Coordinates of C-alpha atoms in Angstrom, one line a residue:
M1 CA 71.9 3.2 20.0
T2 CA 70.2 0.7 17.7
Q3 CA 66.4 0.2 17.5
Q4 CA 66.7 -3.1 19.3
Q5 CA 68.6 -1.6 22.2
S6 CA 66.2 1.3 22.4
K7 CA 63.3 -1.1 22.9
I8 CA 65.1 -3.0 25.6
F9 CA 66.2 0.2 27.4
P10 CA 63.7 3.0 26.6
P11 CA 64.9 6.5 27.5
E12 CA 61.7 7.1 29.6
K13 CA 59.8 4.7 31.8
T14 CA 56.3 6.0 30.8
D15 CA 54.6 3.4 33.0
L16 CA 55.8 5.3 36.1
H17 CA 53.9 8.2 37.6
P18 CA 54.5 11.5 35.8
R19 CA 56.0 13.1 38.9
N20 CA 58.3 10.2 39.6
K21 CA 61.9 11.4 39.5
H22 CA 63.0 8.0 38.2
R23 CA 61.1 7.9 34.9
F24 CA 64.3 8.5 33.0
R25 CA 67.3 6.2 32.5
Y26 CA 69.9 6.5 35.3
D27 CA 72.7 8.9 34.5
F28 CA 75.5 7.0 36.2
K29 CA 78.0 9.7 35.7
Q30 CA 75.9 12.1 37.7
L31 CA 75.1 9.4 40.3
I32 CA 78.8 8.6 40.7
E33 CA 79.7 12.3 41.0
S34 CA 77.4 12.6 44.0
S35 CA 78.2 9.1 45.4
K36 CA 81.8 7.9 44.6
E37 CA 81.3 4.5 46.2
L38 CA 79.0 3.5 43.3
A39 CA 81.8 3.7 40.7
P40 CA 83.3 0.2 41.2
F41 CA 79.8 -1.4 40.6
V42 CA 79.2 0.4 37.3
S43 CA 80.2 -1.1 34.0
V44 CA 79.1 -1.2 30.3
N45 CA 76.7 -4.0 29.6
K46 CA 76.3 -6.0 26.4
Y47 CA 73.9 -3.3 25.0
G48 CA 76.6 -0.7 25.3
N49 CA 74.9 1.1 28.3
E50 CA 76.3 1.8 31.7
S51 CA 74.6 -0.3 34.4
I52 CA 75.2 -2.4 37.5
D53 CA 74.8 -6.1 38.2
F54 CA 71.3 -6.2 39.7
F55 CA 72.0 -9.8 40.9
N56 CA 74.7 -8.3 43.3
P57 CA 73.1 -7.2 46.6
D58 CA 76.0 -4.9 47.4
A59 CA 75.6 -3.2 44.0
V60 CA 71.8 -2.8 44.5
K61 CA 72.3 -1.3 48.0
T62 CA 75.0 1.1 46.8
L63 CA 72.8 2.2 43.9
N64 CA 70.0 2.9 46.4
K65 CA 72.4 5.0 48.4
A66 CA 73.3 7.0 45.3
L67 CA 69.7 7.5 44.3
L68 CA 68.7 8.7 47.7
K69 CA 71.6 11.1 47.9
Y70 CA 71.2 12.5 44.4
F71 CA 67.4 12.8 44.2
Y72 CA 66.4 13.3 47.8
S73 CA 69.5 14.8 49.5
I74 CA 69.8 11.9 51.9
E75 CA 73.5 12.0 52.9
T76 CA 73.6 8.9 55.2
W77 CA 71.6 5.7 54.5
D78 CA 72.3 2.1 55.2
I79 CA 70.5 -1.1 56.2
P80 CA 71.6 -4.2 58.1
E81 CA 72.8 -7.2 56.1
N82 CA 69.9 -9.3 54.6
Y83 CA 67.2 -6.7 55.2
L84 CA 65.0 -5.5 52.4
C85 CA 66.6 -3.1 49.9
P86 CA 63.5 -1.9 47.9
P87 CA 63.5 -0.7 44.3
I88 CA 63.0 3.1 44.9
P89 CA 61.1 3.9 41.7
G90 CA 58.1 1.7 42.7
R91 CA 58.1 3.1 46.2
A92 CA 58.0 6.6 44.8
D93 CA 55.0 5.7 42.6
Y94 CA 53.0 4.6 45.7
I95 CA 53.6 8.0 47.4
H96 CA 52.7 10.0 44.2
Y97 CA 49.5 8.1 43.6
I98 CA 48.4 8.5 47.2
A99 CA 49.2 12.2 46.8
D100 CA 46.9 12.3 43.8
L101 CA 44.1 10.5 45.8
L102 CA 44.3 13.2 48.5
G103 CA 44.3 15.9 45.8
S104 CA 41.1 14.4 44.3
C105 CA 39.4 15.0 47.6
N106 CA 40.7 18.6 47.8
D107 CA 39.6 20.3 44.6
G108 CA 42.6 18.9 42.7
I109 CA 45.1 20.4 45.1
I110 CA 47.5 18.0 46.8
P111 CA 47.7 18.9 50.5
K112 CA 51.4 19.4 51.5
G113 CA 53.3 20.3 54.6
K114 CA 53.7 19.1 58.2
G115 CA 49.9 19.3 58.8
I116 CA 49.6 16.1 56.8
S117 CA 50.2 12.9 58.8
V118 CA 50.9 9.5 57.3
L119 CA 51.2 6.1 58.9
D120 CA 53.5 3.6 57.2
I121 CA 52.7 0.0 58.3
G122 CA 56.0 -2.0 58.1
V123 CA 58.4 0.9 57.7
G124 CA 61.3 -1.6 57.5
A125 CA 65.0 -1.0 58.1
N126 CA 65.2 1.1 54.9
C127 CA 62.6 3.9 55.8
I128 CA 62.1 4.5 52.1
Y129 CA 58.4 5.6 52.0
P130 CA 58.8 8.2 54.7
I131 CA 62.0 9.6 53.1
I132 CA 60.2 10.1 49.8
G133 CA 57.0 11.5 51.3
V134 CA 58.9 14.0 53.4
K135 CA 61.1 15.1 50.6
E136 CA 58.4 15.3 47.9
Y137 CA 55.5 16.7 49.9
E138 CA 56.9 17.7 53.4
W139 CA 54.5 15.4 55.1
N140 CA 54.9 14.0 58.6
F141 CA 55.3 10.2 59.0
V142 CA 54.9 7.6 61.7
G143 CA 56.5 4.3 60.7
S144 CA 55.6 1.0 62.5
D145 CA 57.3 -2.3 62.5
I146 CA 57.4 -5.5 64.6
D147 CA 61.2 -5.9 64.1
T148 CA 63.4 -4.1 66.7
T149 CA 66.4 -4.2 64.4
A150 CA 64.4 -2.6 61.6
I151 CA 63.2 0.1 64.0
R152 CA 66.8 0.8 65.2
S153 CA 68.0 1.0 61.6
A154 CA 65.2 3.4 60.5
N155 CA 65.9 5.6 63.6
K156 CA 69.6 5.7 62.7
I157 CA 68.7 6.9 59.2
I158 CA 66.4 9.5 60.6
D159 CA 68.8 10.7 63.2
S160 CA 71.7 10.9 60.6
N161 CA 69.8 13.2 58.3
P162 CA 68.7 16.6 59.8
S163 CA 66.4 17.3 56.8
I164 CA 64.0 14.5 57.9
K165 CA 64.8 14.2 61.6
D166 CA 61.8 16.2 62.8
S167 CA 59.3 14.7 60.3
I168 CA 59.5 10.9 61.0
E169 CA 58.7 8.9 64.2
C170 CA 59.1 5.2 64.5
R171 CA 56.9 3.0 66.7
L172 CA 57.5 -0.6 67.6
Q173 CA 54.5 -3.0 67.1
K174 CA 54.8 -5.3 70.1
S175 CA 52.2 -7.8 69.0
S176 CA 52.8 -10.0 66.0
T177 CA 49.0 -10.4 65.6
N178 CA 48.2 -6.7 65.5
I179 CA 48.5 -4.1 62.7
F180 CA 46.9 -0.8 63.8
N181 CA 46.1 -1.9 67.4
G182 CA 48.9 -0.7 69.7
I183 CA 50.2 1.8 67.1
I184 CA 47.4 4.3 66.5
K185 CA 46.9 6.4 69.6
T186 CA 43.7 8.1 70.7
S187 CA 45.2 11.5 69.9
D188 CA 46.3 10.4 66.4
F189 CA 44.7 11.6 63.1
F190 CA 46.2 10.2 59.9
D191 CA 45.4 11.5 56.5
F192 CA 46.3 8.2 55.0
T193 CA 48.0 4.9 55.8
I194 CA 50.3 3.0 53.5
C195 CA 51.5 -0.6 53.5
N196 CA 53.5 -3.0 51.4
P197 CA 52.3 -6.3 52.9
P198 CA 54.2 -9.5 53.1
F199 CA 53.7 -11.0 49.7
H200 CA 54.2 -14.7 50.3
S201 CA 52.4 -17.3 52.5
S202 CA 55.6 -19.2 53.6
A203 CA 59.4 -19.1 53.5
K204 CA 59.3 -21.8 50.8
D205 CA 57.0 -19.7 48.6
A206 CA 59.2 -16.7 49.1
M207 CA 62.3 -18.6 48.0
E208 CA 60.5 -20.1 45.0
G209 CA 59.2 -16.6 44.0
T210 CA 62.8 -15.3 44.1
Q211 CA 64.0 -18.1 41.9
R212 CA 61.3 -17.4 39.4
K213 CA 62.2 -13.7 39.4
L214 CA 65.9 -14.4 38.9
K215 CA 65.1 -16.8 36.0
N216 CA 62.8 -14.3 34.4
L217 CA 65.6 -11.7 34.6
G218 CA 68.0 -14.1 32.9
S219 CA 70.1 -15.1 35.9
K220 CA 72.0 -18.4 35.5
K221 CA 73.0 -18.4 39.1
Q222 CA 70.3 -20.8 40.2
K223 CA 72.2 -23.3 42.4
T224 CA 72.5 -20.8 45.3
T225 CA 69.7 -18.3 45.4
V226 CA 70.7 -14.8 46.5
L227 CA 68.1 -12.3 47.5
N228 CA 69.4 -9.4 45.6
F229 CA 66.9 -7.1 47.2
G230 CA 67.2 -8.9 50.6
G231 CA 64.4 -9.3 53.0
Q232 CA 63.7 -10.8 56.4
N233 CA 60.9 -13.4 56.9
N234 CA 58.4 -10.8 58.3
E235 CA 59.2 -8.6 55.3
L236 CA 58.6 -11.3 52.7
W237 CA 56.0 -13.7 54.0
C238 CA 53.3 -14.3 56.7
E239 CA 50.8 -17.1 57.2
G240 CA 48.2 -16.7 54.6
G241 CA 50.2 -14.2 52.5
E242 CA 49.1 -10.7 51.5
K243 CA 45.4 -11.7 51.3
T244 CA 45.2 -12.7 55.0
F245 CA 47.3 -9.8 56.1
V246 CA 45.2 -7.2 54.2
Q247 CA 42.0 -8.8 55.4
K248 CA 43.3 -8.4 59.0
M249 CA 44.2 -4.8 58.2
I250 CA 40.7 -4.1 57.0
Q251 CA 39.1 -5.6 60.1
E252 CA 41.3 -3.5 62.4
S253 CA 40.9 -0.4 60.3
S254 CA 37.2 -0.3 61.0
R255 CA 38.0 0.3 64.7
Y256 CA 39.8 3.5 63.7
S257 CA 37.2 4.7 61.2
T258 CA 37.4 8.4 62.4
S259 CA 41.2 8.4 63.0
C260 CA 42.2 8.2 59.4
F261 CA 40.8 9.6 56.1
W262 CA 42.2 6.9 53.7
F263 CA 43.6 3.5 54.6
S264 CA 45.5 1.8 51.8
S265 CA 47.7 -1.2 50.9
L266 CA 49.6 -2.5 47.9
I267 CA 48.0 -5.6 46.4
S268 CA 50.4 -7.6 44.2
K269 CA 48.1 -10.5 43.2
S270 CA 45.0 -9.6 41.3
N271 CA 43.3 -12.8 42.3
N272 CA 43.3 -11.6 45.9
L273 CA 41.1 -8.6 45.0
P274 CA 37.6 -10.3 45.2
S275 CA 38.2 -11.5 48.8
I276 CA 39.6 -8.1 49.8
Y277 CA 36.6 -6.2 48.3
S278 CA 34.3 -8.7 50.1
E279 CA 36.1 -7.9 53.4
L280 CA 35.7 -4.2 52.8
K281 CA 32.0 -4.6 52.2
N282 CA 31.7 -6.6 55.4
A283 CA 33.6 -3.8 57.2
N284 CA 31.1 -1.2 55.8
A285 CA 33.7 0.9 54.0
F286 CA 32.0 4.0 52.6
E287 CA 34.3 4.3 49.6
I288 CA 36.8 2.1 47.9
K289 CA 39.4 3.1 45.3
T290 CA 41.7 0.9 43.2
I291 CA 44.7 2.5 41.6
D292 CA 46.6 0.5 39.0
M293 CA 50.4 0.7 38.9
A294 CA 53.0 -0.8 36.7
Q295 CA 56.8 -1.0 36.8
G296 CA 58.1 -2.8 33.7
Q297 CA 56.7 -6.3 33.6
K298 CA 55.4 -6.1 37.2
I299 CA 51.7 -5.1 37.5
S300 CA 50.4 -4.0 40.9
R301 CA 47.7 -1.9 42.4
I302 CA 46.8 0.2 45.4
V303 CA 43.5 -0.5 47.2
A304 CA 42.4 2.4 49.3
W305 CA 39.3 2.7 51.5
T306 CA 37.6 5.2 53.8
F307 CA 34.9 5.0 56.4
L308 CA 34.2 8.7 56.3
D309 CA 31.0 9.8 54.5
K310 CA 30.9 12.9 52.4
N311 CA 30.0 15.2 55.2
Q312 CA 32.8 13.8 57.4
Q313 CA 35.2 14.1 54.5
K314 CA 34.3 17.7 54.1
T315 CA 34.8 18.4 57.8
W316 CA 38.2 16.6 57.7
K317 CA 39.3 18.7 54.7
L318 CA 38.3 22.0 56.2
K319 CA 39.9 21.2 59.6
R320 CA 43.2 19.7 58.3
W321 CA 43.8 20.7 54.7
K322 CA 43.6 24.5 54.9

């Protein structure tokens, strides 16, 4: 490999979390060995490396199937046509950084096992966050979504894989205006919540964002925009975009201040942070953490907050993280 090629395709993605299984370049021979259906999508690119066409939705979905099978022993995984097919490395990063956050409250030891409960807001048809969390840390998950098709798809994935079947529960959010209300039960205690909120504020913004991404990636297929990672409207946009969604989440979270240790959400746009911090101050959050993440050219961050004071945190830890 030449120096130029090495720069374009570094052997290790050092911007990913140290425990992320996807830090190293994909070994397509190994992936194909575990998932034969990937083979037709793999070819040698202009840099002399094996790869897939990331503008091809079928190739992207088949790669995800192979990654989930090879790295997480998920034998059966699929999603309905046009539903979000997320990049797995970034999803894994969120899980690992949240694990570190729990560990920082537990004398540096990451709490593992079925005693740890996680709520995934917007689990989607793909069920990726719960899969990774169960496989990496043996946590229990509840996944919520407002889309009945997404819930059916996630349940099908769960039921088809015995290794995760008893660790993930899906709940339908019946109200499009609620996030935690109607999902968190009085008997629930979650050690943290996660969310990848709708990024865009309208369908038009979502389409324009996709066109910009394709252009930045070097695609010449601009006449008909193809969402190579898919996504339904509720997965990609909501009125007011991520800022409004997360502000609503913060307002609702205060009603469940003793039902969850850490609430969290991804924040893609840094210019949304001031209003989100302001909302957290108004909600009287006791502690706020901002965790930076980066995948290639994309910069993102997790904002996490808790309403538990130090004594309440200590009691929570002693009761649940033994």
